[in-house]
């Protein structure tokens, strides 16, 4: 095997695109433990409801949940607004929330906040159900891509405005199973 084929051992090809390592799984786990410690502190005795946004957040919220030591519950919603590597800017309805969130402390858990349009919509729809409090947690945040004012309460990593995959995030349905985060190679 040619050892000079530009880090082919770590580079990932997904369909037509090439991705290179960006955040290692060890770093992700370490950061999630720190976020969990923060939630353990901030929500002691409050029994928060974590609302994971499918599909992207499943791995993040699963790992986070393992490290929560307080009483807490979990549910999932689905909302899809993203096609291929560009945000469509079209946000759909929230589906899947069966339980009442009225009067409950809630934390929305997302994989990534990009333009912020999805989160703004989700936030508005959930707020209308009068939770006790409603906070936002995201594994990744691209501050330079934000198109709407949005206060993100808990951020795993602030990243550049580049397309990433792995740890639940996909490119055209693939790449979610990668255990680290990979970024689209700039020459792709
Ligand atoms: P927003 O509405 O632009 O903030 O986008 C939110 C959704 O788009 C996220 O929940 C992701 O599903 C998807 N998304 C945004 N940026 C990326 C990315 O870099 N890789 C994969 N999916 C992304
Ligand atoms: Mg998502």
mmCIF file of C-alpha atoms and ligand atoms in Angstrom:
data_model
loop_
_atom_site.group_PDB
_atom_site.id
_atom_site.type_symbol
_atom_site.label_atom_id
_atom_site.label_comp_id
_atom_site.label_asym_id
_atom_site.label_seq_id
_atom_site.Cartn_x
_atom_site.Cartn_y
_atom_site.Cartn_z
ATOM 1 C CA UNK A 1 0.000 0.000 0.000
ATOM 2 C CA UNK A 2 1.259 3.455 -0.855
ATOM 3 C CA UNK A 3 1.915 5.289 2.411
ATOM 4 C CA UNK A 4 1.899 8.683 0.698
ATOM 5 C CA UNK A 5 -1.735 8.711 -0.454
ATOM 6 C CA UNK A 6 -2.575 11.779 1.607
ATOM 7 C CA UNK A 7 -3.540 10.224 4.972
ATOM 8 C CA UNK A 8 -5.756 7.622 3.340
ATOM 9 C CA UNK A 9 -5.783 5.698 6.621
ATOM 10 C CA UNK A 10 -7.814 8.367 8.367
ATOM 11 C CA UNK A 11 -9.559 10.076 5.465
ATOM 12 C CA UNK A 12 -13.148 8.971 4.872
ATOM 13 C CA UNK A 13 -14.852 8.947 1.511
ATOM 14 C CA UNK A 14 -18.623 9.287 1.630
ATOM 15 C CA UNK A 15 -20.258 9.135 -1.769
ATOM 16 C CA UNK A 16 -18.395 11.757 -3.851
ATOM 17 C CA UNK A 17 -16.834 13.673 -0.942
ATOM 18 C CA UNK A 18 -13.704 13.330 1.158
ATOM 19 C CA UNK A 19 -13.643 14.042 4.870
ATOM 20 C CA UNK A 20 -10.691 14.368 7.228
ATOM 21 C CA UNK A 21 -10.496 13.991 11.041
ATOM 22 C CA UNK A 22 -11.637 17.080 12.940
ATOM 23 C CA UNK A 23 -12.604 16.137 16.528
ATOM 24 C CA UNK A 24 -11.516 12.784 17.970
ATOM 25 C CA UNK A 25 -13.914 10.477 19.782
ATOM 26 C CA UNK A 26 -11.836 10.851 22.973
ATOM 27 C CA UNK A 27 -12.245 14.631 22.877
ATOM 28 C CA UNK A 28 -15.975 14.280 22.258
ATOM 29 C CA UNK A 29 -16.448 11.892 25.181
ATOM 30 C CA UNK A 30 -14.425 14.114 27.486
ATOM 31 C CA UNK A 31 -16.464 17.172 26.520
ATOM 32 C CA UNK A 32 -19.790 15.336 26.917
ATOM 33 C CA UNK A 33 -18.775 14.261 30.427
ATOM 34 C CA UNK A 34 -18.140 17.923 31.265
ATOM 35 C CA UNK A 35 -21.533 18.941 29.860
ATOM 36 C CA UNK A 36 -23.196 16.178 31.897
ATOM 37 C CA UNK A 37 -21.436 17.415 35.035
ATOM 38 C CA UNK A 38 -22.834 20.878 34.333
ATOM 39 C CA UNK A 39 -26.375 19.490 33.950
ATOM 40 C CA UNK A 40 -25.974 17.440 37.146
ATOM 41 C CA UNK A 41 -25.166 20.713 38.889
ATOM 42 C CA UNK A 42 -27.720 23.006 37.218
ATOM 43 C CA UNK A 43 -30.683 20.610 37.406
ATOM 44 C CA UNK A 44 -30.211 18.960 40.810
ATOM 45 C CA UNK A 45 -33.646 18.062 42.215
ATOM 46 C CA UNK A 46 -35.433 19.391 39.100
ATOM 47 C CA UNK A 47 -36.010 16.206 37.074
ATOM 48 C CA UNK A 48 -35.365 17.765 33.646
ATOM 49 C CA UNK A 49 -36.792 16.351 30.437
ATOM 50 C CA UNK A 50 -34.174 15.990 27.722
ATOM 51 C CA UNK A 51 -35.688 16.389 24.265
ATOM 52 C CA UNK A 52 -33.345 14.823 21.720
ATOM 53 C CA UNK A 53 -33.729 15.950 18.117
ATOM 54 C CA UNK A 54 -33.609 12.959 15.754
ATOM 55 C CA UNK A 55 -31.815 11.715 13.812
ATOM 56 C CA UNK A 56 -28.598 13.647 14.326
ATOM 57 C CA UNK A 57 -28.564 13.915 18.122
ATOM 58 C CA UNK A 58 -29.107 10.238 18.955
ATOM 59 C CA UNK A 59 -25.465 9.417 19.695
ATOM 60 C CA UNK A 60 -24.788 12.643 21.571
ATOM 61 C CA UNK A 61 -27.869 12.435 23.764
ATOM 62 C CA UNK A 62 -27.211 8.721 24.448
ATOM 63 C CA UNK A 63 -23.696 9.400 25.682
ATOM 64 C CA UNK A 64 -24.812 12.462 27.657
ATOM 65 C CA UNK A 65 -27.615 10.524 29.332
ATOM 66 C CA UNK A 66 -25.209 7.852 30.599
ATOM 67 C CA UNK A 67 -23.333 10.474 32.579
ATOM 68 C CA UNK A 68 -26.338 12.133 34.206
ATOM 69 C CA UNK A 69 -26.598 11.199 37.872
ATOM 70 C CA UNK A 70 -29.698 13.216 38.740
ATOM 71 C CA UNK A 71 -33.325 12.176 38.184
ATOM 72 C CA UNK A 72 -34.030 12.953 34.541
ATOM 73 C CA UNK A 73 -36.201 11.774 31.662
ATOM 74 C CA UNK A 74 -35.713 11.598 27.937
ATOM 75 C CA UNK A 75 -37.870 11.888 24.848
ATOM 76 C CA UNK A 76 -37.264 12.442 21.160
ATOM 77 C CA UNK A 77 -38.670 14.671 18.468
ATOM 78 C CA UNK A 78 -38.024 14.775 14.768
ATOM 79 C CA UNK A 79 -37.719 17.754 12.472
ATOM 80 C CA UNK A 80 -35.941 17.808 9.177
ATOM 81 C CA UNK A 81 -34.734 20.867 7.326
ATOM 82 C CA UNK A 82 -31.488 19.900 5.737
ATOM 83 C CA UNK A 83 -30.669 18.375 2.394
ATOM 84 C CA UNK A 84 -27.204 17.398 1.225
ATOM 85 C CA UNK A 85 -24.515 19.918 2.255
ATOM 86 C CA UNK A 86 -26.658 23.040 2.094
ATOM 87 C CA UNK A 87 -29.405 24.110 4.468
ATOM 88 C CA UNK A 88 -32.697 24.275 2.608
ATOM 89 C CA UNK A 89 -33.917 26.914 5.015
ATOM 90 C CA UNK A 90 -37.240 25.101 5.093
ATOM 91 C CA UNK A 91 -38.272 23.947 8.500
ATOM 92 C CA UNK A 92 -41.044 21.482 9.119
ATOM 93 C CA UNK A 93 -43.270 20.742 12.065
ATOM 94 C CA UNK A 94 -42.074 18.986 15.179
ATOM 95 C CA UNK A 95 -43.323 15.421 15.326
ATOM 96 C CA UNK A 96 -43.204 12.757 17.992
ATOM 97 C CA UNK A 97 -43.682 14.659 21.242
ATOM 98 C CA UNK A 98 -46.238 12.583 23.104
ATOM 99 C CA UNK A 99 -45.805 13.849 26.647
ATOM 100 C CA UNK A 100 -46.902 17.182 28.071
ATOM 101 C CA UNK A 101 -43.997 19.507 28.750
ATOM 102 C CA UNK A 102 -46.137 22.068 30.540
ATOM 103 C CA UNK A 103 -44.476 23.207 33.759
ATOM 104 C CA UNK A 104 -41.398 21.031 33.209
ATOM 105 C CA UNK A 105 -37.753 22.068 32.943
ATOM 106 C CA UNK A 106 -36.767 21.015 29.416
ATOM 107 C CA UNK A 107 -33.471 20.825 27.575
ATOM 108 C CA UNK A 108 -33.507 20.497 23.791
ATOM 109 C CA UNK A 109 -30.517 18.432 22.683
ATOM 110 C CA UNK A 110 -29.305 18.951 19.101
ATOM 111 C CA UNK A 111 -26.378 17.648 17.109
ATOM 112 C CA UNK A 112 -25.513 20.987 15.532
ATOM 113 C CA UNK A 113 -26.753 24.557 15.336
ATOM 114 C CA UNK A 114 -25.893 25.889 11.891
ATOM 115 C CA UNK A 115 -28.142 28.712 10.621
ATOM 116 C CA UNK A 116 -30.191 28.383 13.818
ATOM 117 C CA UNK A 117 -33.441 28.274 11.818
ATOM 118 C CA UNK A 118 -34.341 24.760 12.972
ATOM 119 C CA UNK A 119 -33.681 25.562 16.599
ATOM 120 C CA UNK A 120 -35.585 28.844 16.423
ATOM 121 C CA UNK A 121 -38.616 26.988 15.067
ATOM 122 C CA UNK A 122 -38.349 24.143 17.581
ATOM 123 C CA UNK A 123 -37.910 26.628 20.404
ATOM 124 C CA UNK A 124 -41.014 28.578 19.371
ATOM 125 C CA UNK A 125 -43.192 25.500 19.034
ATOM 126 C CA UNK A 126 -42.077 24.036 22.369
ATOM 127 C CA UNK A 127 -42.292 27.368 24.213
ATOM 128 C CA UNK A 128 -45.962 27.631 23.239
ATOM 129 C CA UNK A 129 -46.554 24.540 25.384
ATOM 130 C CA UNK A 130 -45.466 26.525 28.468
ATOM 131 C CA UNK A 131 -42.590 24.502 29.922
ATOM 132 C CA UNK A 132 -41.157 25.674 33.254
ATOM 133 C CA UNK A 133 -37.895 26.439 31.447
ATOM 134 C CA UNK A 134 -36.495 25.666 28.021
ATOM 135 C CA UNK A 135 -32.752 25.502 27.379
ATOM 136 C CA UNK A 136 -30.743 24.545 24.330
ATOM 137 C CA UNK A 137 -27.806 22.175 24.260
ATOM 138 C CA UNK A 138 -25.874 21.372 21.107
ATOM 139 C CA UNK A 139 -22.802 19.258 20.501
ATOM 140 C CA UNK A 140 -21.586 21.553 17.724
ATOM 141 C CA UNK A 141 -22.212 25.215 17.028
ATOM 142 C CA UNK A 142 -21.181 27.204 13.949
ATOM 143 C CA UNK A 143 -21.476 30.797 15.223
ATOM 144 C CA UNK A 144 -20.472 32.263 11.836
ATOM 145 C CA UNK A 145 -23.382 30.496 10.106
ATOM 146 C CA UNK A 146 -26.107 31.847 12.419
ATOM 147 C CA UNK A 147 -28.862 33.690 10.554
ATOM 148 C CA UNK A 148 -31.127 34.407 13.512
ATOM 149 C CA UNK A 149 -30.386 35.618 17.021
ATOM 150 C CA UNK A 150 -30.279 32.551 19.221
ATOM 151 C CA UNK A 151 -28.983 31.977 22.728
ATOM 152 C CA UNK A 152 -27.454 28.525 22.940
ATOM 153 C CA UNK A 153 -27.116 27.610 26.603
ATOM 154 C CA UNK A 154 -24.786 24.603 26.432
ATOM 155 C CA UNK A 155 -22.280 24.124 23.604
ATOM 156 C CA UNK A 156 -19.972 21.143 23.140
ATOM 157 C CA UNK A 157 -17.687 22.674 20.527
ATOM 158 C CA UNK A 158 -17.791 25.902 18.555
ATOM 159 C CA UNK A 159 -16.592 25.065 15.050
ATOM 160 C CA UNK A 160 -15.813 26.837 11.800
ATOM 161 C CA UNK A 161 -18.480 27.254 9.154
ATOM 162 C CA UNK A 162 -17.569 24.008 7.367
ATOM 163 C CA UNK A 163 -19.555 20.858 6.665
ATOM 164 C CA UNK A 164 -18.951 18.014 9.110
ATOM 165 C CA UNK A 165 -20.045 14.392 9.511
ATOM 166 C CA UNK A 166 -19.799 11.691 12.143
ATOM 167 C CA UNK A 167 -21.007 11.069 15.667
ATOM 168 C CA UNK A 168 -24.628 11.133 14.480
ATOM 169 C CA UNK A 169 -24.231 13.760 11.738
ATOM 170 C CA UNK A 170 -24.673 12.649 8.161
ATOM 171 C CA UNK A 171 -23.896 13.515 4.594
ATOM 172 C CA UNK A 172 -26.833 12.351 2.491
ATOM 173 C CA UNK A 173 -27.755 9.716 5.074
ATOM 174 C CA UNK A 174 -24.245 8.309 5.505
ATOM 175 C CA UNK A 175 -21.448 8.883 8.003
ATOM 176 C CA UNK A 176 -23.517 8.935 11.191
ATOM 177 C CA UNK A 177 -21.712 5.849 12.498
ATOM 178 C CA UNK A 178 -18.237 7.430 12.546
ATOM 179 C CA UNK A 179 -17.050 7.677 16.158
ATOM 180 C CA UNK A 180 -15.345 11.041 15.646
ATOM 181 C CA UNK A 181 -16.251 14.224 13.779
ATOM 182 C CA UNK A 182 -14.817 14.614 10.260
ATOM 183 C CA UNK A 183 -14.742 17.761 8.139
ATOM 184 C CA UNK A 184 -15.212 18.103 4.397
ATOM 185 C CA UNK A 185 -11.796 18.429 2.786
ATOM 186 C CA UNK A 186 -11.410 21.950 1.453
ATOM 187 C CA UNK A 187 -10.620 20.720 -2.090
ATOM 188 C CA UNK A 188 -13.783 18.553 -2.233
HETATM 189 P P1 LIG B 1 -29.890 24.828 10.908
HETATM 190 O O1 LIG B 1 -31.395 24.904 10.857
HETATM 191 O O2 LIG B 1 -29.263 25.491 9.711
HETATM 192 O O3 LIG B 1 -29.295 25.321 12.195
HETATM 193 O O4 LIG B 1 -29.482 23.323 10.699
HETATM 194 C C1 LIG B 1 -29.801 22.393 11.597
HETATM 195 C C2 LIG B 1 -29.672 20.998 11.043
HETATM 196 O O5 LIG B 1 -28.960 20.919 9.799
HETATM 197 C C3 LIG B 1 -28.884 20.179 12.012
HETATM 198 O O6 LIG B 1 -29.705 19.628 12.998
HETATM 199 C C4 LIG B 1 -28.251 19.130 11.123
HETATM 200 O O7 LIG B 1 -29.138 18.051 10.982
HETATM 201 C C5 LIG B 1 -28.076 19.836 9.802
HETATM 202 N N1 LIG B 1 -26.679 20.318 9.644
HETATM 203 C C6 LIG B 1 -26.223 21.587 9.770
HETATM 204 N N2 LIG B 1 -24.910 21.671 9.564
HETATM 205 C C7 LIG B 1 -24.509 20.406 9.288
HETATM 206 C C8 LIG B 1 -23.212 19.824 9.000
HETATM 207 O O8 LIG B 1 -22.147 20.472 8.945
HETATM 208 N N3 LIG B 1 -23.215 18.478 8.787
HETATM 209 C C9 LIG B 1 -24.322 17.712 8.837
HETATM 210 N N4 LIG B 1 -25.537 18.209 9.117
HETATM 211 C C10 LIG B 1 -25.631 19.546 9.340
HETATM 212 MG MG1 LIG B 2 -30.257 17.767 13.563
#
